[in-house]
mmCIF file of C-alpha atoms in Angstrom:
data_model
loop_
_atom_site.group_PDB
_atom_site.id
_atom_site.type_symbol
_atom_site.label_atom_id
_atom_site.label_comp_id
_atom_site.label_asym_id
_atom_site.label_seq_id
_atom_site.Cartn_x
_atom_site.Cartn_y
_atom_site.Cartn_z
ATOM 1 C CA UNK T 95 -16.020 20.452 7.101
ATOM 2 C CA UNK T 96 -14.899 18.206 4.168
ATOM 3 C CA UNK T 97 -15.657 19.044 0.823
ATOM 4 C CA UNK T 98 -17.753 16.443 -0.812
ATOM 5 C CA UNK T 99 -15.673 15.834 -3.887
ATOM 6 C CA UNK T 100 -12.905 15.707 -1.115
ATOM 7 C CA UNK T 101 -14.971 13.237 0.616
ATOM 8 C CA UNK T 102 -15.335 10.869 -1.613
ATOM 9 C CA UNK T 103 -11.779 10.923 -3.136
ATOM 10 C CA UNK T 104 -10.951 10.281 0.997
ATOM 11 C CA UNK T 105 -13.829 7.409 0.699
ATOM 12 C CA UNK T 106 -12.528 5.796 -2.067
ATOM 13 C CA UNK T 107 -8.858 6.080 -1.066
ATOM 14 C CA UNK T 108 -10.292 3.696 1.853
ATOM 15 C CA UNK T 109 -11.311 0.879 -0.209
ATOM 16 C CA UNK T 110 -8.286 1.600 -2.577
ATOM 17 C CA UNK T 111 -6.086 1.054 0.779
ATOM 18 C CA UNK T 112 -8.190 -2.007 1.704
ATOM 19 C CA UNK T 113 -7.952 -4.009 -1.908
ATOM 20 C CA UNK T 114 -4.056 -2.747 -1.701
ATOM 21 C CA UNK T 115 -4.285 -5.191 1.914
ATOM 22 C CA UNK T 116 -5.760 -7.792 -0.413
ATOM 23 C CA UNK T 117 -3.859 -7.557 -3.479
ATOM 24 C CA UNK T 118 -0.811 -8.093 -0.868
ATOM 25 C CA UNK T 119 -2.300 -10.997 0.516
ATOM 26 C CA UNK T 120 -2.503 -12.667 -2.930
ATOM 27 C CA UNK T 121 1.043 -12.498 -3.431
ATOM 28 C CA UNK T 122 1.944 -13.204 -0.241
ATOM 29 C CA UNK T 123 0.105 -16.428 -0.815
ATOM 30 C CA UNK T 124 1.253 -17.295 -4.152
ATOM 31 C CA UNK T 125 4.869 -16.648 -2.913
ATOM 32 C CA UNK T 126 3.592 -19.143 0.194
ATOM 33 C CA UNK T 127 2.317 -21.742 -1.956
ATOM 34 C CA UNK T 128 6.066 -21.296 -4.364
ATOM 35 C CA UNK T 129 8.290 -21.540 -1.344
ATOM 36 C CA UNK T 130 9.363 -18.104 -0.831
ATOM 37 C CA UNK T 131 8.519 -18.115 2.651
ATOM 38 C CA UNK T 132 10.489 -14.785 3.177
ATOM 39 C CA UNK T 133 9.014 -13.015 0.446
ATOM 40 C CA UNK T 134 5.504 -14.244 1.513
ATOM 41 C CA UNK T 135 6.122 -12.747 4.833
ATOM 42 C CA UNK T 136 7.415 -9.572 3.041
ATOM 43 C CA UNK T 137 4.007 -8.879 1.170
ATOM 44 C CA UNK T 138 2.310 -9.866 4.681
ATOM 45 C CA UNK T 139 3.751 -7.213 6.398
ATOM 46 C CA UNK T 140 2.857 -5.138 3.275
ATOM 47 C CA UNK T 141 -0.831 -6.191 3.843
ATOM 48 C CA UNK T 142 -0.737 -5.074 7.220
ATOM 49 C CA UNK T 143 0.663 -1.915 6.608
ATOM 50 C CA UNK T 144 -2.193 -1.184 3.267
ATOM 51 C CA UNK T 145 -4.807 -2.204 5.925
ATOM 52 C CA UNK T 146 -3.639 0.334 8.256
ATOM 53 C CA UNK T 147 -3.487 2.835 5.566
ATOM 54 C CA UNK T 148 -7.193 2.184 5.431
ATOM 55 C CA UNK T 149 -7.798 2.670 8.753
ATOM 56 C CA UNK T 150 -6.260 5.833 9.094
ATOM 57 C CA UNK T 151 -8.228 7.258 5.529
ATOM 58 C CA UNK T 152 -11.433 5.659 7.517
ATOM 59 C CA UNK T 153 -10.490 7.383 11.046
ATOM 60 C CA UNK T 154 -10.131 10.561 9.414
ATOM 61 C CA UNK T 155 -13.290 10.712 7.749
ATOM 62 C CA UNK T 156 -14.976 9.838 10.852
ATOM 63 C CA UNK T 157 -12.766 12.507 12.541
ATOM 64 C CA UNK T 158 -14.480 15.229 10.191
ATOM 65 C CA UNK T 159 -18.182 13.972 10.359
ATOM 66 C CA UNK T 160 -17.860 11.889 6.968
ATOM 67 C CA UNK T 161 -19.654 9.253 6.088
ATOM 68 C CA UNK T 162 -18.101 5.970 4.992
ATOM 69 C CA UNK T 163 -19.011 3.523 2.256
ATOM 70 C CA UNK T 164 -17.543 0.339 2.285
ATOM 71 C CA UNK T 165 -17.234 -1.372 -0.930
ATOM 72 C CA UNK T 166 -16.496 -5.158 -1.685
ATOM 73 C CA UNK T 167 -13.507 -5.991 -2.057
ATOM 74 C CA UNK T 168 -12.928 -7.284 -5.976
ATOM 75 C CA UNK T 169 -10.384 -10.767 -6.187
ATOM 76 C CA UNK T 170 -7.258 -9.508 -7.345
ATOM 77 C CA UNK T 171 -7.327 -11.931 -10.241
ATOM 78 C CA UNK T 172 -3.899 -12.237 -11.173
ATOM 79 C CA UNK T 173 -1.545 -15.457 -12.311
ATOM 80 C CA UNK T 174 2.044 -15.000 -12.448
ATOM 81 C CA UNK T 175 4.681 -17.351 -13.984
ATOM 82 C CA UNK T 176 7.697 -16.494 -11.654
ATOM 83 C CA UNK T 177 8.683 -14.438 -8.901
ATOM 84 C CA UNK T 178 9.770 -11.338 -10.915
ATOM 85 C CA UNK T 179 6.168 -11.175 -11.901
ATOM 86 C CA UNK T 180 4.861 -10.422 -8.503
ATOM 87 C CA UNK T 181 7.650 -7.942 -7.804
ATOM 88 C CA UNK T 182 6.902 -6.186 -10.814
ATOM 89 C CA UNK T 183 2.525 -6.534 -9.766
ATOM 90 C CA UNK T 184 4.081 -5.058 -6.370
ATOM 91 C CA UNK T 185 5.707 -1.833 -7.553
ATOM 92 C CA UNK T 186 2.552 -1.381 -9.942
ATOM 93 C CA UNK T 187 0.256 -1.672 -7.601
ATOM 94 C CA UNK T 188 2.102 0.794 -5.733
ATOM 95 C CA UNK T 189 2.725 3.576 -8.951
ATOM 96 C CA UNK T 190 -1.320 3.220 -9.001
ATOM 97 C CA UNK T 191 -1.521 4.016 -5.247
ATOM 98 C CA UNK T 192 0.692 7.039 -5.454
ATOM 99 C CA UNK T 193 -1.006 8.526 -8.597
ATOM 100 C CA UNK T 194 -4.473 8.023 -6.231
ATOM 101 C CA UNK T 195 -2.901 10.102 -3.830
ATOM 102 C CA UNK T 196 -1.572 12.495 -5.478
ATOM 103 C CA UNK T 197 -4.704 13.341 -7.149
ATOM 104 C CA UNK T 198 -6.471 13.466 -3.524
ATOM 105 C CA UNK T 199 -3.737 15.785 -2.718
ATOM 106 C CA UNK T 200 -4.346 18.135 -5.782
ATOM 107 C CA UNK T 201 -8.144 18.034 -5.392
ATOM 108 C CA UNK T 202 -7.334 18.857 -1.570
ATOM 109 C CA UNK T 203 -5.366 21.982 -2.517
ATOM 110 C CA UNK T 204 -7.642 23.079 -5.185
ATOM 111 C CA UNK T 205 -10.622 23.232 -2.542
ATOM 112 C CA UNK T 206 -8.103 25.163 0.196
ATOM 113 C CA UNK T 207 -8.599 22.218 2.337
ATOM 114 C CA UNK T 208 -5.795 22.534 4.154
ATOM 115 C CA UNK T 209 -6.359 20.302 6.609
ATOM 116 C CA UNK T 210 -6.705 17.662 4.347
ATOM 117 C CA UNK T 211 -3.643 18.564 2.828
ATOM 118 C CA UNK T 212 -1.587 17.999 6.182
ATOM 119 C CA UNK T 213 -3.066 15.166 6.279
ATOM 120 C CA UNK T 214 -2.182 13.744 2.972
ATOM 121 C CA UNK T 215 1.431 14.897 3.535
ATOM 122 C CA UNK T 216 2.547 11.552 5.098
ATOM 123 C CA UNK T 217 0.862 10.073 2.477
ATOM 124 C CA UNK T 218 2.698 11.329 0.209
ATOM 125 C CA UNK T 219 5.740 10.595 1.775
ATOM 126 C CA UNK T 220 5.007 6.538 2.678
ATOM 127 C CA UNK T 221 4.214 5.937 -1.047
ATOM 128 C CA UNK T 222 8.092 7.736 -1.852
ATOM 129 C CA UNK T 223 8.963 4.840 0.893
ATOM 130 C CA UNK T 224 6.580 2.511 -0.658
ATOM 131 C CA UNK T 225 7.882 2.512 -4.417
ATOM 132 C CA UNK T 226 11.711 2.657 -3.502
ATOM 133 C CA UNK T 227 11.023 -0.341 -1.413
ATOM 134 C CA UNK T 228 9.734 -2.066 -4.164
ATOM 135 C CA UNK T 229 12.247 -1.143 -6.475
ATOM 136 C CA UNK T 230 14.554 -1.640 -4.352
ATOM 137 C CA UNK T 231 13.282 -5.565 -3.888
ATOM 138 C CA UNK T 232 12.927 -5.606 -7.762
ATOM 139 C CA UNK T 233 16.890 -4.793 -7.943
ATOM 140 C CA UNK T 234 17.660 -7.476 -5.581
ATOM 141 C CA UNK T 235 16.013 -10.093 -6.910
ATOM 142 C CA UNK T 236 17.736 -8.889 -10.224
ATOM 143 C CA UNK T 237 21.274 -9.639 -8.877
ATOM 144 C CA UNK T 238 20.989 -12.647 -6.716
ATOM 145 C CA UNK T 239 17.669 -13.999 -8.719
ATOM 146 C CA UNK T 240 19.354 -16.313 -10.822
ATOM 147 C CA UNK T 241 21.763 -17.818 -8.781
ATOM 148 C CA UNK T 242 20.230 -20.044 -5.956
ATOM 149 C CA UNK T 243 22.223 -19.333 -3.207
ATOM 150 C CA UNK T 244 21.985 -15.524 -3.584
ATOM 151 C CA UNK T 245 18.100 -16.071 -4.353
ATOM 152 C CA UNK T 246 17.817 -18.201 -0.686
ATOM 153 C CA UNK T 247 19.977 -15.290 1.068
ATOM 154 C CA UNK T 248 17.788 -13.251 0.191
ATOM 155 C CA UNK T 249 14.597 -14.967 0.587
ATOM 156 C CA UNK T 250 16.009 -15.416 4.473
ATOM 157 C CA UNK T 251 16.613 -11.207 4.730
ATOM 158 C CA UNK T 252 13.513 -10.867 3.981
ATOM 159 C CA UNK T 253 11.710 -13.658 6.770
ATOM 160 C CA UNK T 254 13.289 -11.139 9.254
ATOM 161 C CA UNK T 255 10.725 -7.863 8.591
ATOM 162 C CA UNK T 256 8.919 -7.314 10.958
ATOM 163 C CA UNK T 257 5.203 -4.912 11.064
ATOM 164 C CA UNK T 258 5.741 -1.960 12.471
ATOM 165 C CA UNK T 259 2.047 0.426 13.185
ATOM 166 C CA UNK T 260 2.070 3.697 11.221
ATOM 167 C CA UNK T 261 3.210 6.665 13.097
ATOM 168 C CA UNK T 262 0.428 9.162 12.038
ATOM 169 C CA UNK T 263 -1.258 10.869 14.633
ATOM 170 C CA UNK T 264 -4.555 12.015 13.617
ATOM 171 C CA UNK T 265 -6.565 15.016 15.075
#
């Protein structure tokens, strides 16, 4: 049985993992709407992958006889005046995510729900993969940003990624 303050940190991770889909979106679209077709599929796939995040958070609740709240979804509100700006909202966005999740993972541990724990584990892990990823892109666009050629190279890598479903298996 979850713990309620558990509960609700798992609850609120959901809609956390749902605006991340959203936030994602936005750029996506404002990359779209730019030109960066490559990038815009880039923060698509990210969207994809936040919703599933959701999903599994949601799932697991369900799993342990939790009840789920779904909040609205806010507008993510933001206006950027180049591309580095929504690389830099990306990583962010994802620092925020992992500092969520670690505190789940503390407040987990601190109520010896170790199930929860094991659970959190990948979560852990994706967000390492999530904020080198970003950084990563960040980088990139920091070399072959300013010269066009470099900037539509890269802009083409990045049409090529493709969604692939998370791999956790939940019990």
């Amino acid at each position: 049985m979850l713990k309620e303050t558990v509960a609700a940190l798992l609850v609120r991770q959901v809609n956390a993992e749902f605006f991340s889909s959203h936030l994602y979106l936005d750029l996506a679209n404002w990359c779209e709407h730019k030109g960066y077709d490559g990038f815009a599929n880039w923060y698509e796939v990210q969207a994809l992958e936040e919703r599933d995040h959701a999903m599994l958070f949601y799932r697991y609740l369900h799993n342990n006889d939790a009840e789920v709240t779904l909040d609205a979804i806010p507008q993510p509100n933001q206006s950027f005046a180049g591309l580095g700006e929504v690389l830099e909202a990306g990583l962010k966005h994802e620092r925020y995510v992992t500092a969520l999740i670690n505190h789940l993972y503390d407040e987990a541990q601190q109520a010896k729900d170790f199930r929860t724990v094991q659970f959190l584990d990948w979560f852990v892990r994706e967000q390492g993969e999530e904020e080198t990823s970003a950084t990563d892109l960040i980088t990139k666009f920091g070399l072959y940003g300013g010269d066009p050629k470099g900037l539509y190279l890269l802009n083409t890598e990045l049409k090529a990624r493709a969604y692939a479903a998370p791999t956790l298996t939940l019990v």
